[in-house]
Short mmCIF file of N, CA and C in Angstrom, two decimals:
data_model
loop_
_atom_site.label_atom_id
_atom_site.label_comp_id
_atom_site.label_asym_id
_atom_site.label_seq_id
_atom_site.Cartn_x
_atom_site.Cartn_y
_atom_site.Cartn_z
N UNK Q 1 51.62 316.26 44.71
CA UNK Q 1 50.67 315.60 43.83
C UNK Q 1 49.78 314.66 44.65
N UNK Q 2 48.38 314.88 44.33
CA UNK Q 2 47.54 313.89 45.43
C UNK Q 2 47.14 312.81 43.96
N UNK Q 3 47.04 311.81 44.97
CA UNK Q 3 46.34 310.36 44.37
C UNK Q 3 45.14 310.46 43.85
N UNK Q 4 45.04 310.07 42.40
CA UNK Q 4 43.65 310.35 42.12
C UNK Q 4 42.91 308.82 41.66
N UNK Q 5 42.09 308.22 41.57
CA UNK Q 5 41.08 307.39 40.71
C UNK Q 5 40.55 307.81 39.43
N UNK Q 6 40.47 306.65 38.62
CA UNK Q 6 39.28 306.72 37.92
C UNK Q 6 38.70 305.62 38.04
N UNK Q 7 37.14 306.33 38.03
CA UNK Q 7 36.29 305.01 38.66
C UNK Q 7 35.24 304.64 37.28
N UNK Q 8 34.85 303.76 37.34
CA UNK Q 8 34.19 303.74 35.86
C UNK Q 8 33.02 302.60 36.43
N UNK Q 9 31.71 302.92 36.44
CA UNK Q 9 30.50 302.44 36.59
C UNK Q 9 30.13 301.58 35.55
N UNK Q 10 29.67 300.49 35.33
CA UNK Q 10 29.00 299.80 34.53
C UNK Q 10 27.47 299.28 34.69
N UNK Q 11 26.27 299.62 34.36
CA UNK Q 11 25.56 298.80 34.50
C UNK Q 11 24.73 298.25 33.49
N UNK Q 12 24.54 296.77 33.96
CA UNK Q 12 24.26 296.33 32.97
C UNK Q 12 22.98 295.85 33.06
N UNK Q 13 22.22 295.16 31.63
CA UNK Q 13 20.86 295.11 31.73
C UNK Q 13 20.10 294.13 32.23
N UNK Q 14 20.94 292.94 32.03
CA UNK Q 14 20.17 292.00 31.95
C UNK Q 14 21.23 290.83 33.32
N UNK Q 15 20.30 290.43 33.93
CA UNK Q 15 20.94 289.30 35.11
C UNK Q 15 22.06 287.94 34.71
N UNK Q 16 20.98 287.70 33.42
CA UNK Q 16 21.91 286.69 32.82
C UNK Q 16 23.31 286.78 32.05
N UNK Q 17 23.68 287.95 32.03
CA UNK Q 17 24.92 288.77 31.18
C UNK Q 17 25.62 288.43 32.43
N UNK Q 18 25.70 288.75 33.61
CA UNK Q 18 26.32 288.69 34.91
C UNK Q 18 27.46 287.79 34.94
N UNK Q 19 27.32 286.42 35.03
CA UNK Q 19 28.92 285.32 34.81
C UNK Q 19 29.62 285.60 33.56
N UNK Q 20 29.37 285.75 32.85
CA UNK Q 20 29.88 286.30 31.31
C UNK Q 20 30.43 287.64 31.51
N UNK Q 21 30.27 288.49 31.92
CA UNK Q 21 30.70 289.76 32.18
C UNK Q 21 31.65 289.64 32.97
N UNK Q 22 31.18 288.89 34.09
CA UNK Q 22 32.18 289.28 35.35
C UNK Q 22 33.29 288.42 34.78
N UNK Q 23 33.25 287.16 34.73
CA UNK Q 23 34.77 286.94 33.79
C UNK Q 23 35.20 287.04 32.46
N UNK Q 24 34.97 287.68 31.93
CA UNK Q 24 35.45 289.14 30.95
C UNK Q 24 36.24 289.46 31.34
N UNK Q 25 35.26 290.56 32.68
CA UNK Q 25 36.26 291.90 33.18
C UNK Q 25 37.51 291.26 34.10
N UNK Q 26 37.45 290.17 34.79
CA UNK Q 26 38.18 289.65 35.50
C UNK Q 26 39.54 289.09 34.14
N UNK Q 27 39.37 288.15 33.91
CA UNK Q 27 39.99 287.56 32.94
C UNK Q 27 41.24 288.66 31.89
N UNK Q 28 40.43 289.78 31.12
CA UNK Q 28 40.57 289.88 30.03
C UNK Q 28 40.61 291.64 30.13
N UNK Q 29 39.50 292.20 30.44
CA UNK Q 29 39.27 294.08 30.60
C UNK Q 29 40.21 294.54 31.80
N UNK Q 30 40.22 294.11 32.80
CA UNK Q 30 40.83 294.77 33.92
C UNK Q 30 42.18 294.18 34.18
N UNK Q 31 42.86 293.42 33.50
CA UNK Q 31 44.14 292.84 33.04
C UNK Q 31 44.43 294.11 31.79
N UNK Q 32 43.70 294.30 31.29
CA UNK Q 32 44.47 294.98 30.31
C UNK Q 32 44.20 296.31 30.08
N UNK Q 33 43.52 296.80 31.09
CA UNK Q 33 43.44 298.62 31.45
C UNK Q 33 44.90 298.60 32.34
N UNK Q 34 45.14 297.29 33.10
CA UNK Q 34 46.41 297.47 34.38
C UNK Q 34 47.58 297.59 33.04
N UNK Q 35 47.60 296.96 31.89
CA UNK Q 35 48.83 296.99 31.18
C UNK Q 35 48.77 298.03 30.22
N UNK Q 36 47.89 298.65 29.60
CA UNK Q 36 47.77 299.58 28.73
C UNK Q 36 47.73 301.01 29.52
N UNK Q 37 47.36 301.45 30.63
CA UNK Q 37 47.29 303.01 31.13
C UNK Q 37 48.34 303.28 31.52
N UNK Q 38 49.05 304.24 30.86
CA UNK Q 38 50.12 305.03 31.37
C UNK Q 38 49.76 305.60 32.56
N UNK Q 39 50.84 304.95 33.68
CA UNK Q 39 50.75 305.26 34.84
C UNK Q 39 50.40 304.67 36.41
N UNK Q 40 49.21 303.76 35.55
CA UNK Q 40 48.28 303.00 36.18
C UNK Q 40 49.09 302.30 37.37
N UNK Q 41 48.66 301.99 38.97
CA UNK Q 41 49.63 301.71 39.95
C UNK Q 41 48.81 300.22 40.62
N UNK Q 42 47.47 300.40 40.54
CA UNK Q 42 46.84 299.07 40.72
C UNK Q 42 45.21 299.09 40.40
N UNK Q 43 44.05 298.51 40.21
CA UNK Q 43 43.32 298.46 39.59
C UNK Q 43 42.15 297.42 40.68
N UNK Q 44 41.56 297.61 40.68
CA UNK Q 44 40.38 296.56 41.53
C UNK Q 44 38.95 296.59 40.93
N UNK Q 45 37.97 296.11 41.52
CA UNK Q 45 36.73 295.81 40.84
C UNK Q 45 35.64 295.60 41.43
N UNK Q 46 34.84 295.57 41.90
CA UNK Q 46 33.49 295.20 43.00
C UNK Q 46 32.06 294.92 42.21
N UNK Q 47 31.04 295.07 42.60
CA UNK Q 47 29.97 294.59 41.96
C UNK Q 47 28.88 295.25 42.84
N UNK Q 48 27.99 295.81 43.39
CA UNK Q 48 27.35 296.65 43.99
C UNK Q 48 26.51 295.82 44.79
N UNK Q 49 26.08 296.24 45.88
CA UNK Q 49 25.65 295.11 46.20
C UNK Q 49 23.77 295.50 46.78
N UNK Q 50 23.60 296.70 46.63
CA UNK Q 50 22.92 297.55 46.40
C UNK Q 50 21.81 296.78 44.74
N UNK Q 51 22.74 297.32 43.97
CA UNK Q 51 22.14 296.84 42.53
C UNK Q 51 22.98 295.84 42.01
N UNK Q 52 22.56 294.42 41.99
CA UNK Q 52 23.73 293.78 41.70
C UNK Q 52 23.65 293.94 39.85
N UNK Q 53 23.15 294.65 39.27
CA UNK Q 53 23.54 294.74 38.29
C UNK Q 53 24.58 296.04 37.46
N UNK Q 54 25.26 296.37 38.81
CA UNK Q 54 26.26 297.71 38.55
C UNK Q 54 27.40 297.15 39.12
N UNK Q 55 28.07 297.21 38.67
CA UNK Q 55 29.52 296.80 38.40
C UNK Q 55 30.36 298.04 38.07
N UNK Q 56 31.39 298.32 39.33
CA UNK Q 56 32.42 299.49 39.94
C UNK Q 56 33.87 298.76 39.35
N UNK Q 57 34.70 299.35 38.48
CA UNK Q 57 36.04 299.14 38.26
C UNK Q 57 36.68 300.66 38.61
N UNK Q 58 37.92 300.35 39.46
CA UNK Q 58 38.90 301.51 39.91
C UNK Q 58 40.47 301.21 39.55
N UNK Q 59 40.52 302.61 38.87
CA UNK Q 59 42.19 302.42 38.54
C UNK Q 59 42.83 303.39 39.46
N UNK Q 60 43.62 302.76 40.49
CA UNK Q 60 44.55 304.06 41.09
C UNK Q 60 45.95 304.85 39.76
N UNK Q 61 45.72 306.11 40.30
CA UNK Q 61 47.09 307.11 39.38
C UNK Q 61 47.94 307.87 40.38
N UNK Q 62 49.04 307.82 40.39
CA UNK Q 62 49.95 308.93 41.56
C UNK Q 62 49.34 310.22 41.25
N UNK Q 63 49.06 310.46 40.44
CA UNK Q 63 48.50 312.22 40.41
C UNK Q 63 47.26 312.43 39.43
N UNK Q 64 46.81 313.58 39.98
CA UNK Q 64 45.23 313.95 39.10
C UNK Q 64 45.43 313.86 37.43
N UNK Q 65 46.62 314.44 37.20
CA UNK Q 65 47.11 314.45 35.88
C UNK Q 65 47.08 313.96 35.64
N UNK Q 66 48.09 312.46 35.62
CA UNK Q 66 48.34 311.65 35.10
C UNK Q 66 46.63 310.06 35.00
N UNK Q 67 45.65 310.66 36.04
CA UNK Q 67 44.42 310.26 35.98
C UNK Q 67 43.34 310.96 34.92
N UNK Q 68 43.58 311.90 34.83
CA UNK Q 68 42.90 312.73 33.61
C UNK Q 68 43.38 312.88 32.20
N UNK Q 69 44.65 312.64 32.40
CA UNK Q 69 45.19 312.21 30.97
C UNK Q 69 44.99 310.67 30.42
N UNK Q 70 44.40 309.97 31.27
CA UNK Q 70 43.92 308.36 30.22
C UNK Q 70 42.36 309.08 29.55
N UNK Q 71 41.61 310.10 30.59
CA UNK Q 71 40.39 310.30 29.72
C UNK Q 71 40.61 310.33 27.88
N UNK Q 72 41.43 310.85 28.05
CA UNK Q 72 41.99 311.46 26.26
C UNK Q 72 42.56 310.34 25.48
N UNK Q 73 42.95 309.16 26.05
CA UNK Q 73 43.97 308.78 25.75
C UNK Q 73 43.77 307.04 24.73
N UNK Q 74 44.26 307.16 23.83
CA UNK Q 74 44.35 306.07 23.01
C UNK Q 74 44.10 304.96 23.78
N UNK Q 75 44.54 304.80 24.58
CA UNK Q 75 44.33 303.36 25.40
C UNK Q 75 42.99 303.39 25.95
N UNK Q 76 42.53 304.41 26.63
CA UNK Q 76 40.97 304.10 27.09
C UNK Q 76 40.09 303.94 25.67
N UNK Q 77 40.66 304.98 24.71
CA UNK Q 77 39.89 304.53 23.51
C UNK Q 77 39.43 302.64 22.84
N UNK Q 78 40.96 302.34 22.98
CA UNK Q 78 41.09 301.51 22.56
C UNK Q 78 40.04 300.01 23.55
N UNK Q 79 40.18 300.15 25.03
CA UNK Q 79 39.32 299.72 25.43
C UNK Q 79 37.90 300.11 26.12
N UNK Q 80 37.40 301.33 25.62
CA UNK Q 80 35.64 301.26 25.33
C UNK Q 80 35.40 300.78 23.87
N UNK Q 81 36.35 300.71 22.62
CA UNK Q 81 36.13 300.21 21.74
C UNK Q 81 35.86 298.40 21.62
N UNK Q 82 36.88 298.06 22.75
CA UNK Q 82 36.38 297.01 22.58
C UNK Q 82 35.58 296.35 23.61
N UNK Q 83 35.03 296.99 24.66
CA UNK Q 83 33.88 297.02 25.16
C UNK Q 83 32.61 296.69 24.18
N UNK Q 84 32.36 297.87 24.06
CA UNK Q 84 31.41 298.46 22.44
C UNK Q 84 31.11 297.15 21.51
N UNK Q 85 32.30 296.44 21.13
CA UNK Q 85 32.41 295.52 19.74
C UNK Q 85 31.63 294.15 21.11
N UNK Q 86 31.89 294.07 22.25
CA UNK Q 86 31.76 292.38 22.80
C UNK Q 86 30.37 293.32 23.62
N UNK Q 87 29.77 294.02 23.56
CA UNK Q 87 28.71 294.52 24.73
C UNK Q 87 27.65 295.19 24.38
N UNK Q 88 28.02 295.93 23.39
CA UNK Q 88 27.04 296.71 22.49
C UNK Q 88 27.22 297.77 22.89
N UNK Q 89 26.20 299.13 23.31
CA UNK Q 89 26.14 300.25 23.41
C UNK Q 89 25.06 300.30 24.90
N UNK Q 90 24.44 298.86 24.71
CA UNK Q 90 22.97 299.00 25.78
C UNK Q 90 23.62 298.71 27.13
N UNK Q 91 24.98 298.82 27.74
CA UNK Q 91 25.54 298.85 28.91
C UNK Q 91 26.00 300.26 28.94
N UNK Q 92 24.81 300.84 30.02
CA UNK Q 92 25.53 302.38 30.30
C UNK Q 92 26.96 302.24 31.08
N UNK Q 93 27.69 303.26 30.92
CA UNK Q 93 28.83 303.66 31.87
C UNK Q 93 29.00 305.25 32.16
N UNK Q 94 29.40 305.56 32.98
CA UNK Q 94 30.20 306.70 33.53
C UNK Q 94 31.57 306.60 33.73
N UNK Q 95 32.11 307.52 33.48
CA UNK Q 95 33.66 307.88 33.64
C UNK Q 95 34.01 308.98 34.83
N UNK Q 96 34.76 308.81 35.82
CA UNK Q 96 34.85 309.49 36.53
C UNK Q 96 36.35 309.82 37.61
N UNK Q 97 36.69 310.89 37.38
CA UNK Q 97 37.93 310.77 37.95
C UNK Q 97 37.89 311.58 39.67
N UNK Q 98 38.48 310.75 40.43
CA UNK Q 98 38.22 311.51 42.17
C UNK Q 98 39.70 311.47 42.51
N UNK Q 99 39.96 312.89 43.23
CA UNK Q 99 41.07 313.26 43.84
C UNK Q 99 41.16 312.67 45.00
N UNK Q 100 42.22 311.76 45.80
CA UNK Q 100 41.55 311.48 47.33
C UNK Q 100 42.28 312.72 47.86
N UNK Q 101 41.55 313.55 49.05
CA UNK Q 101 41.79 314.33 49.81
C UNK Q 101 42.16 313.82 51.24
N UNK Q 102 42.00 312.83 51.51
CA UNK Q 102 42.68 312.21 52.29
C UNK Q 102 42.90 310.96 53.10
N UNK Q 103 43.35 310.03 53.08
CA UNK Q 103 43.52 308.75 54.00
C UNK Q 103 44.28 308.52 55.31
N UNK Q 104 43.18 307.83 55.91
CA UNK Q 104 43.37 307.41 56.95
C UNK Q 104 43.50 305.44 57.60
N UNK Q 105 44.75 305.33 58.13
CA UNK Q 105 44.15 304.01 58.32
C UNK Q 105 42.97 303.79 59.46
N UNK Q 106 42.71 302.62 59.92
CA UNK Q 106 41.75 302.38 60.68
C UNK Q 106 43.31 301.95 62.11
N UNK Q 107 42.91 302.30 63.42
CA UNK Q 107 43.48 301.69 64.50
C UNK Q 107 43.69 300.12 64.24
N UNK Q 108 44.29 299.70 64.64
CA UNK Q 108 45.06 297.83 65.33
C UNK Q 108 43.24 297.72 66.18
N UNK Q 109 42.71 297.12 66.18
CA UNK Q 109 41.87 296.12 66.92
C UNK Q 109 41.73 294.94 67.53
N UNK Q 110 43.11 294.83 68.15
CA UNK Q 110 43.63 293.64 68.83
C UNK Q 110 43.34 293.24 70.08
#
């Protein structure tokens, strides 16, 4: 079984949404995708730095399966619903699940 992600894009519209959002997702969304996804092994978050108005959340899964089965799943329901109710609809997202094919560490640089 290879390690899969789901990565889930956010961007949002407006600059001033930005501190409000980000501790949201910090606080409150990405605390509780880590306790609600069956499976879920650890979870992180970034902010783009490219567009700082896109905002990257990643959930690691031990297997593709068990990463493709939150697509379906009551719990992701449950939180784009409440996305939806505190955000509206005018924050696009993507859903996206990636197999890693393979890791490598980096050498000691000592």
């Amino acid at each position: 079984m290879a390690t899969a992600v789901l990565i889930i894009r956010a961007r949002l519209t407006n600059m001033a949404d930005r501190p409000r959002f980000d501790d949201w997702y910090r606080t409150e969304h990405l605390p509780s995708g880590l306790r609600q996804y069956k499976g879920v092994q650890r979870g992180w978050r970034a902010w783009s730095r490219t567009n700082p108005l896109v905002h990257i959340a990643v959930y690691e899964f031990p297997s593709v399966e068990e990463a493709e089965a939150i697509l379906d799943s009551a719990a992701l329901a449950a939180q784009i619903a409440e996305f939806d109710r505190l955000w509206g609809t005018g924050i696009t997202r993507t859903r996206e699940i990636v197999e890693v094919a393979e890791e490598l560490s980096a050498p000691s640089h000592e």
